[in-house]
One Martini backbone bead per residue (centre of mass of N, CA, C, O) as a GRO file, in nm:
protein
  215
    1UNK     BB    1   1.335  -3.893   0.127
    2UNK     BB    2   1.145  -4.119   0.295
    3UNK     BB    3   0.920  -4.305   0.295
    4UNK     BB    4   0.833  -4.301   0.621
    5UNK     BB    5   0.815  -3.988   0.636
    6UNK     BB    6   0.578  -3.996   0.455
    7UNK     BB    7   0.372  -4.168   0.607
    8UNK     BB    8   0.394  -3.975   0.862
    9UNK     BB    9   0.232  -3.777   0.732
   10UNK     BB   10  -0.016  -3.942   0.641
   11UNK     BB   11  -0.104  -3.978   0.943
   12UNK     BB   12  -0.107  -3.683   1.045
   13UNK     BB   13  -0.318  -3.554   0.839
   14UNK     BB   14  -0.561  -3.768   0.896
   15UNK     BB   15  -0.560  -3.592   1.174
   16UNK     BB   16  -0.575  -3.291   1.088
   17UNK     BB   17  -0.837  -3.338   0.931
   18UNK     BB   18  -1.014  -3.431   1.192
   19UNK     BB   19  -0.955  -3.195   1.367
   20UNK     BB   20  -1.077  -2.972   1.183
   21UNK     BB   21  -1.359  -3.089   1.123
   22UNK     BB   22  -1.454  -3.084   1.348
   23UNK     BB   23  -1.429  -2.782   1.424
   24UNK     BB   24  -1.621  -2.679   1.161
   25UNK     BB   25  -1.872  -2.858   1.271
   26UNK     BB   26  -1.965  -2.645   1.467
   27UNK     BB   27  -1.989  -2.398   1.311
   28UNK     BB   28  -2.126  -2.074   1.267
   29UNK     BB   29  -2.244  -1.835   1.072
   30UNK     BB   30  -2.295  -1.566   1.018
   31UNK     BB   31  -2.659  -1.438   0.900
   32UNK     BB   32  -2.498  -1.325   0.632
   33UNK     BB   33  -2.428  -1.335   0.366
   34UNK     BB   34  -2.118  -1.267   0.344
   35UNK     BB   35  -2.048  -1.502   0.522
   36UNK     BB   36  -2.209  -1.766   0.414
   37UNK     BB   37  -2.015  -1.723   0.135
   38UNK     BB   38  -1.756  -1.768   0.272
   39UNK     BB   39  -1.824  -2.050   0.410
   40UNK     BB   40  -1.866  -2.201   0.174
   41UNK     BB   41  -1.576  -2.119   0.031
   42UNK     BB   42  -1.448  -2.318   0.285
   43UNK     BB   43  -1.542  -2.541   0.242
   44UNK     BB   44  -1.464  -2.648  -0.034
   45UNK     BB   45  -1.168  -2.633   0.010
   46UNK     BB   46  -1.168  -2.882   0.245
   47UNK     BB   47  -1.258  -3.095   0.051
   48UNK     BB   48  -1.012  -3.058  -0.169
   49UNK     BB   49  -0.849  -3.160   0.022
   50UNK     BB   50  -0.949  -3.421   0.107
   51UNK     BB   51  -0.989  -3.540  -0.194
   52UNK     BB   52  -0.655  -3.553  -0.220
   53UNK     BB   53  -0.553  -3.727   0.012
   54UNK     BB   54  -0.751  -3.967  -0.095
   55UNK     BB   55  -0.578  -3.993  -0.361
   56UNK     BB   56  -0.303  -4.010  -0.242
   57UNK     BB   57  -0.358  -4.311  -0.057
   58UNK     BB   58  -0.410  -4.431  -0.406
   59UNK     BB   59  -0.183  -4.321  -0.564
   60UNK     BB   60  -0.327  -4.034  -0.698
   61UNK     BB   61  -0.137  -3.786  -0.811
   62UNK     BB   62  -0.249  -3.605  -1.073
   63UNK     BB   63  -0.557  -3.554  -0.923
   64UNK     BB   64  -0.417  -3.439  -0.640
   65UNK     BB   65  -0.263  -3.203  -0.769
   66UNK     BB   66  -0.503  -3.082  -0.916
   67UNK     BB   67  -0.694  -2.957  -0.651
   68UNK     BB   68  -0.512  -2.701  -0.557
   69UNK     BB   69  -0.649  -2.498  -0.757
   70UNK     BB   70  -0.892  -2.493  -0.612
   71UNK     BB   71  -0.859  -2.481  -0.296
   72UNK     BB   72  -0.705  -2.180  -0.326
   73UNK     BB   73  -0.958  -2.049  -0.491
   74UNK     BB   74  -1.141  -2.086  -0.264
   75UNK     BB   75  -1.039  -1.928  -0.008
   76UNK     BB   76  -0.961  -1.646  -0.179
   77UNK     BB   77  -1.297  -1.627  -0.256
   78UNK     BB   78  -1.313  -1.600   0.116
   79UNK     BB   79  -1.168  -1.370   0.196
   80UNK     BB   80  -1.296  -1.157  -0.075
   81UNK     BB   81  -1.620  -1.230   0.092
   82UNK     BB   82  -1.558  -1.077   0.354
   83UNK     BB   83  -1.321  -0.789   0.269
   84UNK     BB   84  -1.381  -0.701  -0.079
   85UNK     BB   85  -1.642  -0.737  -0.151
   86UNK     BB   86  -1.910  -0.653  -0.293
   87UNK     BB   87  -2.272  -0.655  -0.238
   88UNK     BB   88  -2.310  -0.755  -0.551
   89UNK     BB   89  -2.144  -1.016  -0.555
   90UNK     BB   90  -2.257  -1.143  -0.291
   91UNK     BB   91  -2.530  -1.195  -0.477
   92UNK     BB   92  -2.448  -1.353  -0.698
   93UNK     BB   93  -2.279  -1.549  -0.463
   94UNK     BB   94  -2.584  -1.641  -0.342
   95UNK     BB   95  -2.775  -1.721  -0.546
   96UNK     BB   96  -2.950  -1.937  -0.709
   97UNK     BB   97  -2.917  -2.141  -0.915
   98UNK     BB   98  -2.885  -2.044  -1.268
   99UNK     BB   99  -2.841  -1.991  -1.588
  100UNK     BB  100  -2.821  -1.668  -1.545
  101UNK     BB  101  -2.630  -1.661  -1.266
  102UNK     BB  102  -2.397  -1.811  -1.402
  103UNK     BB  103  -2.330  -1.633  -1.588
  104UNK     BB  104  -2.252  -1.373  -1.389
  105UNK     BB  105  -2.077  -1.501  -1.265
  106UNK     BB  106  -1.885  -1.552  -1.488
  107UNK     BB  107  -1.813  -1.226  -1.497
  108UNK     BB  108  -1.601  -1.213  -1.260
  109UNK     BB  109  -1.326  -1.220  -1.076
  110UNK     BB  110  -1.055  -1.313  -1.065
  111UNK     BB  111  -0.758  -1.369  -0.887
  112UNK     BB  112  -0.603  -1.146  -0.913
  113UNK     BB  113  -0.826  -0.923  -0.844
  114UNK     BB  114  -0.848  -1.021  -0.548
  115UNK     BB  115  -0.556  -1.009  -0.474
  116UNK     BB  116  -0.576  -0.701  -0.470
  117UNK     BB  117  -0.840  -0.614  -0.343
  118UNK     BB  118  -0.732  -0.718  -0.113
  119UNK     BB  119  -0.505  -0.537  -0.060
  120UNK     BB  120  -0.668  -0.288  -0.075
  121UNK     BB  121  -0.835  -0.367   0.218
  122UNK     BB  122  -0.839  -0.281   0.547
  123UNK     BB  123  -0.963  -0.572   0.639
  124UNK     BB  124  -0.726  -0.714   0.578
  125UNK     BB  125  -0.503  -0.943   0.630
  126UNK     BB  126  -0.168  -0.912   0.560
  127UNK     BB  127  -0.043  -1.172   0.602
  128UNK     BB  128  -0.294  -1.357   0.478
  129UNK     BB  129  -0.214  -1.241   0.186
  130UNK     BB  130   0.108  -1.259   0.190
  131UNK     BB  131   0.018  -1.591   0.192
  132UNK     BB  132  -0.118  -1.616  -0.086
  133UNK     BB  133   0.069  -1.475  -0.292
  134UNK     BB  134   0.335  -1.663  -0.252
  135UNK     BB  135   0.145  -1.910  -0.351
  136UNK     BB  136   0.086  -1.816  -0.663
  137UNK     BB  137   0.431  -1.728  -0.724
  138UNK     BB  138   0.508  -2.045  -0.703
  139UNK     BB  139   0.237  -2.226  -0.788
  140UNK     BB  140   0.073  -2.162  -1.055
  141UNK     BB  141   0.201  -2.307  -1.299
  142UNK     BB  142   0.168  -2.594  -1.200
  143UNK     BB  143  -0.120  -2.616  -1.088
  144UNK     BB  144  -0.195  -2.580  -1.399
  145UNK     BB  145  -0.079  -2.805  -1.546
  146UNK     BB  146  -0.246  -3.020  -1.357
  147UNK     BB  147  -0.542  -2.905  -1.445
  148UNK     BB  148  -0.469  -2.934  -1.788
  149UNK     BB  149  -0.297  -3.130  -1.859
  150UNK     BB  150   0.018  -3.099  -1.861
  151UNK     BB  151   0.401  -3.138  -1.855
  152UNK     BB  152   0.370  -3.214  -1.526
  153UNK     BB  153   0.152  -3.479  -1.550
  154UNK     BB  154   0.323  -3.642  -1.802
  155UNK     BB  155   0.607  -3.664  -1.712
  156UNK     BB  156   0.537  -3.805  -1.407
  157UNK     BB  157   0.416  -4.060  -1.543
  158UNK     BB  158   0.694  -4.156  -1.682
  159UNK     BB  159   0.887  -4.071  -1.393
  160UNK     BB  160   0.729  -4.023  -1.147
  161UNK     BB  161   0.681  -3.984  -0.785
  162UNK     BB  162   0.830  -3.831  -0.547
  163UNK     BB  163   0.836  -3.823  -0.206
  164UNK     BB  164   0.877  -3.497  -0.194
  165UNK     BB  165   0.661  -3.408  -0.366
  166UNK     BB  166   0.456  -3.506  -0.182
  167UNK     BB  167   0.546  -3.411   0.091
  168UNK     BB  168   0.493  -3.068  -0.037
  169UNK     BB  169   0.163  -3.097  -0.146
  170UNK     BB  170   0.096  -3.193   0.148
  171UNK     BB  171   0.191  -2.922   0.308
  172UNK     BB  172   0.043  -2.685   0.143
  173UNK     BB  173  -0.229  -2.813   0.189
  174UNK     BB  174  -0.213  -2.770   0.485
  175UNK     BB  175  -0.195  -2.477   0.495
  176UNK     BB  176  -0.435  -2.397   0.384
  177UNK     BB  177  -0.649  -2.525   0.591
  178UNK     BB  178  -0.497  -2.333   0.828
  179UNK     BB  179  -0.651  -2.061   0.668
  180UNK     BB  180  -0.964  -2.181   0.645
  181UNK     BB  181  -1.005  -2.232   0.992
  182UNK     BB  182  -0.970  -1.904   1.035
  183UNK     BB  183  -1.213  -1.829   0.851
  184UNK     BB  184  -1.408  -1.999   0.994
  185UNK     BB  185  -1.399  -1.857   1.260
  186UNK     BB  186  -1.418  -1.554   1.137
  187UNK     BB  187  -1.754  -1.598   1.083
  188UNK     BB  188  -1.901  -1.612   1.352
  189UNK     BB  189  -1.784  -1.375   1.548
  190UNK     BB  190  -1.626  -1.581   1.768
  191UNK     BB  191  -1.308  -1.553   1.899
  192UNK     BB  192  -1.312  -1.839   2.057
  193UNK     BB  193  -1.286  -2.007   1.749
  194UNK     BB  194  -0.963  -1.973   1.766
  195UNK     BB  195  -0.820  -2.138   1.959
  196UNK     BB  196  -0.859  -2.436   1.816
  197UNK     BB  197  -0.646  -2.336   1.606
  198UNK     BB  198  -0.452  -2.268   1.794
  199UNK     BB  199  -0.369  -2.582   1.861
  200UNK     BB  200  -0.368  -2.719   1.575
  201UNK     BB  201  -0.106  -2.564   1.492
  202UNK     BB  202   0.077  -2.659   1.733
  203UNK     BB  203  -0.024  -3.021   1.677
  204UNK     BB  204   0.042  -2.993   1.362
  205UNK     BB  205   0.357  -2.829   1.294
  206UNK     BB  206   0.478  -3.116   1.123
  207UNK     BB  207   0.247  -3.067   0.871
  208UNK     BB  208   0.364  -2.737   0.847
  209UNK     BB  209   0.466  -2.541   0.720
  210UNK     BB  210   0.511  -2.172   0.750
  211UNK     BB  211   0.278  -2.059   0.963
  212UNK     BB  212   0.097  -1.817   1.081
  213UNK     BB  213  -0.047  -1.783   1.374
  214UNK     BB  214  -0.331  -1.712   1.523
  215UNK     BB  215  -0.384  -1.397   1.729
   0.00000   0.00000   0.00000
């Protein structure tokens, strides 16, 4: 990996979230809570990726990919409020802030059980269930070091960030992106918001690992 090819993928990235935000800034979610409240956790999920982007062109690289988990776990908590969540915790999950909502809040599902009861739900797309979990057993152990300040951005500091770290960790954020794009496209409830997303995957399949488009 030479930086050359680093810079040409920063580049490329620079537009395909300028691609993406464009199209998300367009779009309405259905008025309905559970729609409204996985819009809004696929915002967050977007804001994290843009984040880390800025974060990385600044070569703040172990802030940048301390991000990577909450970016991923914004996406999966917008998948399993459309697909599998209850009406009571959509409710939980979409009331005023206060002590006591936080309170509720914090004593919902894990990670783990969103994505089991993902899989367990008829309605959701089970490819895009089977790329959040395969993201999840590969990079979990890694996303929580650089969250928690452990042993791998510790090591990293004192012995830098190679090329090829950036360019993959720059590649699998911007493929969540590329999956939170058309989460936010099927909320709207109009199949054809998902047109633009399917463009911007064939324009900027150089930026993305093996991502499968939206059918």
């Amino acid at each position: 990996m030479t930086e050359k090819a680093l810079n040409h993928l920063l580049d490329r990235t620079a537009e395909f979230h300028e691609a993406v935000h464009q199209h998300v800034g367009e779009l309405l979610p259905v008025p309905e809570p559970r729609f409204l409240t996985a819009f809004q956790s696929g915002l967050l999920s977007l804001e994290h990726a843009l984040s880390a982007f800025m974060l990385f062109q600044h070569g703040l690289c172990p802030s940048a990919i301390a991000l990577a988990r909450p970016q991923y776990e914004s996406l999966v908590r917008g998948v399993w409020l459309l697909h599998a969540a209850s009406d009571l915790w959509v409710n939980k999950l979409s009331e005023p802030l206060s002590l006591e909502s936080a309170k509720r809040a914090n004593e919902g599902l894990g990670l783990a059980d969103m994505l089991k009861e993902l899989e367990a739900a008829p309605s959701a797309p089970a490819g895009i269930v089977a790329q959040l979990r395969e993201y999840k057993e590969v990079a979990w152990k890694a996303m929580n070091s650089y969250t928690h300040g452990g042993l791998h951005p510790i090591s990293r500091t004192l012995t830098g960030y190679p090329p090829q770290l950036i360019y993959d960790v720059v590649r699998n954020s911007n493929a969540v992106v590329a999956l939170t794009a058309q989460l936010q496209s099927v909320l709207t409830g109009q199949p054809a918001n998902m047109e633009p997303v399917r463009q911007i995957h064939e324009t900027y399949k150089d930026v993305l690992p093996i991502v499968h488009s939206p059918a």
